[in-house]
């Protein structure tokens, strides 16, 4: 079976971590596909973005939006500079002689054709956004995702934070990507035992390191036919971005663990 | 009611509000806000409103064109429990005194048959089921707080009239606004249940009538949580207001809680969950939605938003599902950003508008007493819920 990793961004930390773990686990990676963005820019995408922008402005107001924009813009710029001082995914692919392909967009005919041309059977999502039907519907392609929460109880975002705040088990799930969000068949779920964690940053770092390791382990298991897919229960909960007041409570809870 | 006229819009305070809404400028957000000043400002607005007319009732609104309105019995009725809740937070006797004054006024305007009237006090008196139901809630609370027998008598008369005027199938129609049978009368049923609870279970008819109505309302609920017969108009009934949707859900939810009825709670949760998904996706709730939950207008009904926030907070209290708390906190952030704490105008300072922008079709160019009341309820409940949440009172999701 041919395995490929796909991500958006040359310095995507999660994708780099997954590739590291795959190499450590001796999983043969045929190719790494890196795209600039998830979607090609067209009228529909622009219309959707404009509508989303309008709703955000109506919700928080122009002044709050500008404040947020400049603050996050500065932080994004700072982070970009910091990332560029680190190694990129190309450093790994060059060292390990893995074929690398650069594309404009993940959800595109170019990407779909490339996947078919390379005869990829397992596509590992290294942080590439939401896939559309052009990729999901490719025949005989399994798109695997490492989710930082135990499905189906923790679908959505900030899930490791939510699980900790609720006092629930932390863990990760490797599952198929289908047309829903975090609804695909599950390959493996494992619990995470937190090790001396006193900040949200620490929590997330442990979460994604664990998820990357689990992804590599599960692909090995799949290739060796030791693991199989199980359908998710229909009922699950979607979690959304955490409000700052709850983030503060979470931070206090983490600090009490010391 | 004093008519200032359209020229009244040429007023610096009003122009400032209009300009802010045109440019979509909101109050700057504080990340870890303390609700005390917002609550105090809202209480100040309602207290100022109560002092405008000499009858101790609360006017419906402050309008840019008409100024302060006449006293509005329905809204005065359901402001009473809010004022008692605030009294327990602050122990300010003047707040309790205001609530009692409101109650005394309501008792004095009750019809001999037990009903209360539709609309403002200065319109031709006409019985109204919904308004009687809301006033009943206030009377019940006032009786519980003071044990004044006059309040009990008034509440019983109102409850008896509500039972008398219900149709066979469980809805109200004859004395409803425009004689329409509507699901938001579940809030009337809720008041009947509250009355039944203090009536020492004397007469099961209050409970039976209430349940019959709620069951009828639930039969009008779609699988996706939307309700038929939910708007207070005929022309917009296919896209009801979030205000009337919230009345319906609140009536079903609180009745379910009082009666320990899981089916009622589940029915309320179905709608609340759909609204949560829409809000988390869109970051805003528009004023009207069709049966596929597509927004049909581009303005916001702030009353509906405040009510929905309250419903989410109550669902968090009941189900311990932190997603509801999360959404309510975000919604309260939004509501607070629309409250003006800088205006020198008493009709604006601390109040909550009908629509956002203020020229939206829901109570255009007005600051509403009921919007401010529901805003208060949402913030007071948020404070209570956050206190218990910080003490780790959240159950597992798995």
XYZ file of C-alpha atoms in Angstrom, chain B residues 10-382:
373
model
C -32.127 65.152 15.320
C -30.719 64.798 18.784
C -27.041 64.293 19.419
C -27.523 61.169 21.583
C -29.747 59.550 18.967
C -27.465 60.520 16.103
C -24.544 58.969 17.933
C -26.427 55.663 18.233
C -27.485 55.774 14.590
C -23.941 56.483 13.456
C -22.507 53.712 15.643
C -24.924 51.203 14.184
C -24.275 52.428 10.650
C -20.511 52.034 11.097
C -21.008 48.835 13.138
C -19.105 50.195 16.121
C -19.587 48.280 19.354
C -18.424 48.675 22.897
C -14.839 47.427 23.164
C -14.766 43.916 24.531
C -13.115 43.045 27.822
C -11.751 39.545 27.884
C -12.563 38.675 31.470
C -15.440 41.034 32.112
C -17.119 41.610 35.448
C -20.875 41.807 34.903
C -21.663 44.024 37.865
C -21.556 47.360 36.027
C -23.682 46.037 33.130
C -26.281 44.658 35.527
C -26.363 47.884 37.561
C -26.800 49.966 34.416
C -29.694 47.784 33.245
C -31.377 47.994 36.656
C -30.910 51.770 36.531
C -32.621 51.862 33.131
C -35.651 49.894 34.316
C -35.873 51.887 37.557
C -35.766 55.138 35.591
C -38.455 53.761 33.296
C -40.652 52.877 36.260
C -40.365 56.419 37.620
C -41.487 58.050 34.367
C -45.182 57.278 34.748
C -46.906 57.840 38.071
C -48.566 54.449 38.312
C -45.424 52.382 39.243
C -45.747 50.319 36.082
C -42.846 49.917 33.681
C -43.250 51.394 30.211
C -42.750 49.166 27.180
C -39.984 51.245 25.701
C -38.105 54.431 25.151
C -38.571 55.514 21.564
C -36.467 57.982 19.579
C -39.724 59.322 18.118
C -42.224 59.024 20.980
C -40.029 59.156 24.077
C -41.131 57.022 27.033
C -44.195 54.872 26.493
C -47.139 54.244 28.775
C -46.898 51.540 31.411
C -47.085 48.048 30.021
C -48.728 45.478 32.304
C -47.336 42.314 30.657
C -43.735 43.415 30.859
C -44.179 44.850 34.351
C -45.422 41.403 35.343
C -42.378 39.485 34.317
C -39.932 42.143 35.480
C -41.090 41.442 39.039
C -39.183 38.116 39.372
C -36.053 39.749 37.884
C -36.162 42.493 40.476
C -36.603 39.985 43.270
C -33.619 38.017 41.914
C -31.542 41.196 41.890
C -32.723 42.033 45.387
C -31.290 38.719 46.628
C -27.927 39.566 45.057
C -27.603 43.032 46.542
C -30.097 43.140 49.450
C -31.101 46.649 48.346
C -34.516 47.244 49.929
C -35.461 49.841 47.317
C -35.343 47.131 44.631
C -37.743 44.939 46.611
C -39.944 47.999 47.159
C -40.064 48.626 43.404
C -41.099 45.029 42.750
C -43.894 45.347 45.308
C -45.053 48.634 43.776
C -45.216 46.955 40.383
C -47.282 44.130 41.856
C -49.683 46.496 43.597
C -50.264 48.337 40.345
C -50.969 45.121 38.493
C -53.462 43.975 41.123
C -55.231 47.321 40.776
C -55.737 46.980 37.002
C -56.903 43.374 36.885
C -60.267 42.822 35.187
C -63.086 41.441 37.365
C -62.955 38.117 35.470
C -59.258 37.711 36.359
C -57.746 38.581 32.988
C -55.260 41.321 32.226
C -55.225 43.525 29.221
C -53.362 43.526 25.969
C -50.720 46.169 25.210
C -50.021 49.442 26.987
C -52.287 50.744 29.735
C -53.515 53.594 27.574
C -55.056 51.470 24.814
C -58.634 50.213 24.899
C -58.732 47.350 27.401
C -59.020 43.905 25.855
C -58.300 40.571 27.592
C -55.096 38.822 26.621
C -54.010 35.278 27.428
C -50.286 35.782 26.903
C -50.173 38.988 28.926
C -52.221 37.438 31.741
C -49.792 34.525 31.777
C -46.760 36.770 32.133
C -48.396 38.819 34.877
C -49.367 35.595 36.662
C -45.656 34.758 36.851
C -45.024 38.070 38.608
C -47.950 37.634 40.987
C -46.826 34.130 41.954
C -43.310 35.323 42.684
C -44.548 38.356 44.630
C -46.805 36.115 46.728
C -43.923 33.720 47.450
C -41.779 36.639 48.599
C -44.314 38.549 50.669
C -47.181 36.135 51.465
C -49.573 38.995 50.714
C -53.016 37.411 50.379
C -54.116 40.010 47.793
C -51.444 38.684 45.450
C -52.661 35.149 45.981
C -56.262 36.139 45.196
C -55.193 38.014 42.096
C -53.029 35.093 40.940
C -55.841 32.602 41.467
C -58.297 34.710 39.501
C -55.797 35.007 36.657
C -55.056 31.268 36.682
C -58.754 30.403 36.723
C -59.435 32.705 33.783
C -56.577 31.146 31.815
C -58.006 27.689 32.422
C -61.474 28.835 31.442
C -60.321 30.399 28.167
C -58.277 27.451 26.858
C -59.605 25.552 23.833
C -60.307 21.786 23.894
C -57.139 20.906 21.972
C -54.891 22.635 24.459
C -54.161 25.939 22.741
C -55.509 29.394 23.420
C -57.140 31.344 20.616
C -60.142 33.547 21.417
C -58.266 35.959 23.688
C -54.953 35.715 21.889
C -53.328 38.482 19.883
C -55.148 38.523 16.521
C -56.949 35.357 17.748
C -54.061 33.158 16.671
C -53.225 29.860 18.350
C -49.526 30.082 19.076
C -46.886 27.816 20.580
C -45.264 30.602 22.608
C -48.211 30.286 24.972
C -46.097 27.581 26.632
C -44.845 30.492 28.664
C -48.404 30.926 29.899
C -48.471 27.224 30.756
C -45.259 27.697 32.695
C -46.951 30.356 34.829
C -49.892 28.005 35.405
C -47.505 25.309 36.583
C -45.763 27.779 38.894
C -49.143 28.702 40.317
C -50.080 25.027 40.679
C -46.870 24.485 42.659
C -47.776 27.133 45.244
C -51.435 26.186 45.295
C -50.534 23.195 47.472
C -51.614 20.939 44.593
C -55.226 21.870 45.396
C -56.528 21.712 41.926
C -55.039 19.517 39.247
C -56.828 21.424 36.493
C -54.030 24.036 36.375
C -51.488 21.285 35.764
C -53.679 19.463 33.239
C -54.359 22.594 31.191
C -50.688 23.523 31.207
C -49.558 20.063 30.100
C -52.221 19.918 27.404
C -50.867 23.155 25.966
C -47.241 22.084 26.111
C -48.070 18.763 24.459
C -49.871 20.671 21.707
C -46.852 22.943 21.230
C -44.494 19.970 20.982
C -46.712 18.481 18.273
C -45.936 21.674 16.332
C -42.201 21.068 16.573
C -40.300 19.781 13.519
C -37.516 17.206 13.725
C -34.973 19.977 13.356
C -36.387 21.872 16.345
C -38.263 24.592 14.432
C -41.834 25.380 15.504
C -44.953 25.954 13.439
C -47.373 28.664 14.637
C -44.599 30.483 16.421
C -44.778 34.104 15.285
C -46.955 36.875 16.697
C -48.197 37.701 13.215
C -49.837 35.955 10.285
C -47.630 37.387 7.539
C -44.327 36.290 9.124
C -45.477 32.999 10.589
C -43.246 31.025 8.217
C -40.216 32.785 9.673
C -40.824 33.426 13.362
C -38.823 35.749 15.554
C -36.113 34.392 17.815
C -38.045 36.199 20.564
C -41.133 34.004 20.122
C -39.051 30.871 19.515
C -37.303 31.553 22.811
C -40.605 32.095 24.656
C -41.739 28.694 23.397
C -38.535 26.917 24.352
C -38.341 28.558 27.749
C -41.925 27.591 28.517
C -41.279 23.948 27.616
C -37.878 23.759 29.336
C -38.851 25.299 32.654
C -42.089 23.310 32.740
C -40.051 20.170 32.137
C -37.746 21.081 34.995
C -40.585 21.801 37.415
C -42.399 18.602 36.493
C -39.263 16.444 36.114
C -40.398 15.616 32.611
C -37.477 14.504 30.431
C -39.552 14.607 27.250
C -40.175 18.301 27.710
C -36.529 18.956 28.455
C -35.467 16.962 25.366
C -37.907 18.894 23.174
C -36.515 22.194 24.425
C -32.968 20.926 24.006
C -33.620 20.012 20.374
C -34.325 23.643 19.468
C -31.663 25.073 21.763
C -29.052 22.741 20.278
C -29.924 23.819 16.729
C -29.692 27.479 17.731
C -26.322 26.759 19.343
C -24.973 25.207 16.136
C -26.193 28.186 14.092
C -24.698 30.673 16.521
C -21.334 28.920 16.767
C -21.175 28.696 12.979
C -22.388 32.232 12.168
C -21.274 34.067 15.358
C -24.644 35.815 15.295
C -28.355 34.982 15.434
C -30.515 36.947 13.030
C -34.055 37.895 14.021
C -36.059 35.471 11.853
C -35.525 31.910 10.651
C -37.504 29.718 8.272
C -38.239 26.029 8.748
C -34.793 25.081 7.387
C -33.212 27.474 9.861
C -32.133 29.854 7.131
C -32.113 33.498 8.242
C -34.744 35.583 6.458
C -33.630 39.036 7.629
C -30.331 40.766 8.243
C -31.032 42.440 11.583
C -30.829 40.972 15.061
C -33.592 40.782 17.661
C -31.627 41.477 20.847
C -34.507 40.275 23.047
C -34.374 36.871 21.393
C -30.600 36.709 21.846
C -30.871 37.460 25.565
C -33.612 34.878 26.030
C -31.635 32.235 24.154
C -28.569 32.939 26.256
C -30.697 32.378 29.355
C -32.029 29.106 27.934
C -28.496 27.878 27.218
C -27.399 28.743 30.733
C -30.369 26.864 32.165
C -29.571 23.866 29.972
C -26.031 23.953 31.293
C -27.396 23.953 34.839
C -29.683 21.006 34.076
C -27.543 18.891 31.743
C -24.059 20.065 32.800
C -23.100 20.321 29.126
C -20.394 22.979 28.962
C -21.111 23.752 25.299
C -24.208 25.640 26.379
C -22.252 27.665 28.912
C -19.632 28.430 26.263
C -22.248 29.674 23.784
C -24.062 31.720 26.431
C -20.825 33.475 27.429
C -20.222 34.406 23.795
C -23.815 35.590 23.397
C -23.555 37.703 26.549
C -20.334 39.244 25.184
C -22.335 40.237 22.113
C -25.248 41.664 24.094
C -22.957 43.658 26.368
C -21.261 45.176 23.321
C -24.631 46.700 22.344
C -25.324 48.281 25.764
C -24.417 51.973 25.968
C -22.772 52.961 29.266
C -21.649 56.403 28.197
C -24.830 58.130 27.085
C -26.195 61.027 29.153
C -29.686 60.161 27.954
C -31.614 58.113 30.546
C -33.595 56.394 27.828
C -30.400 55.002 26.333
C -27.946 54.512 29.211
C -28.052 50.875 30.375
C -30.939 49.872 28.110
C -31.090 47.281 25.345
C -32.357 48.106 21.868
C -35.111 46.276 20.039
C -33.151 45.661 16.863
C -29.535 45.741 15.893
C -29.104 47.922 13.895
C -31.648 50.094 15.641
C -33.591 50.688 12.421
C -34.298 46.941 12.077
C -37.971 45.993 11.871
C -38.311 44.668 15.401
C -39.447 47.653 17.553
C -37.596 50.135 15.374
C -35.716 53.037 17.040
C -36.620 51.832 20.533
C -34.947 50.708 23.726
C -37.133 48.002 25.222
C -37.947 47.217 28.828
C -38.428 43.531 28.074
C -35.119 43.285 26.168
C -33.387 44.893 29.159
C -35.158 42.503 31.541
C -34.059 39.390 29.607
C -30.532 40.813 29.353
C -30.501 41.150 33.146
C -31.760 37.589 33.582
C -28.983 36.286 31.322
C -26.204 38.145 33.163
C -27.478 37.343 36.663
C -27.732 33.681 35.726
C -24.272 33.727 34.117
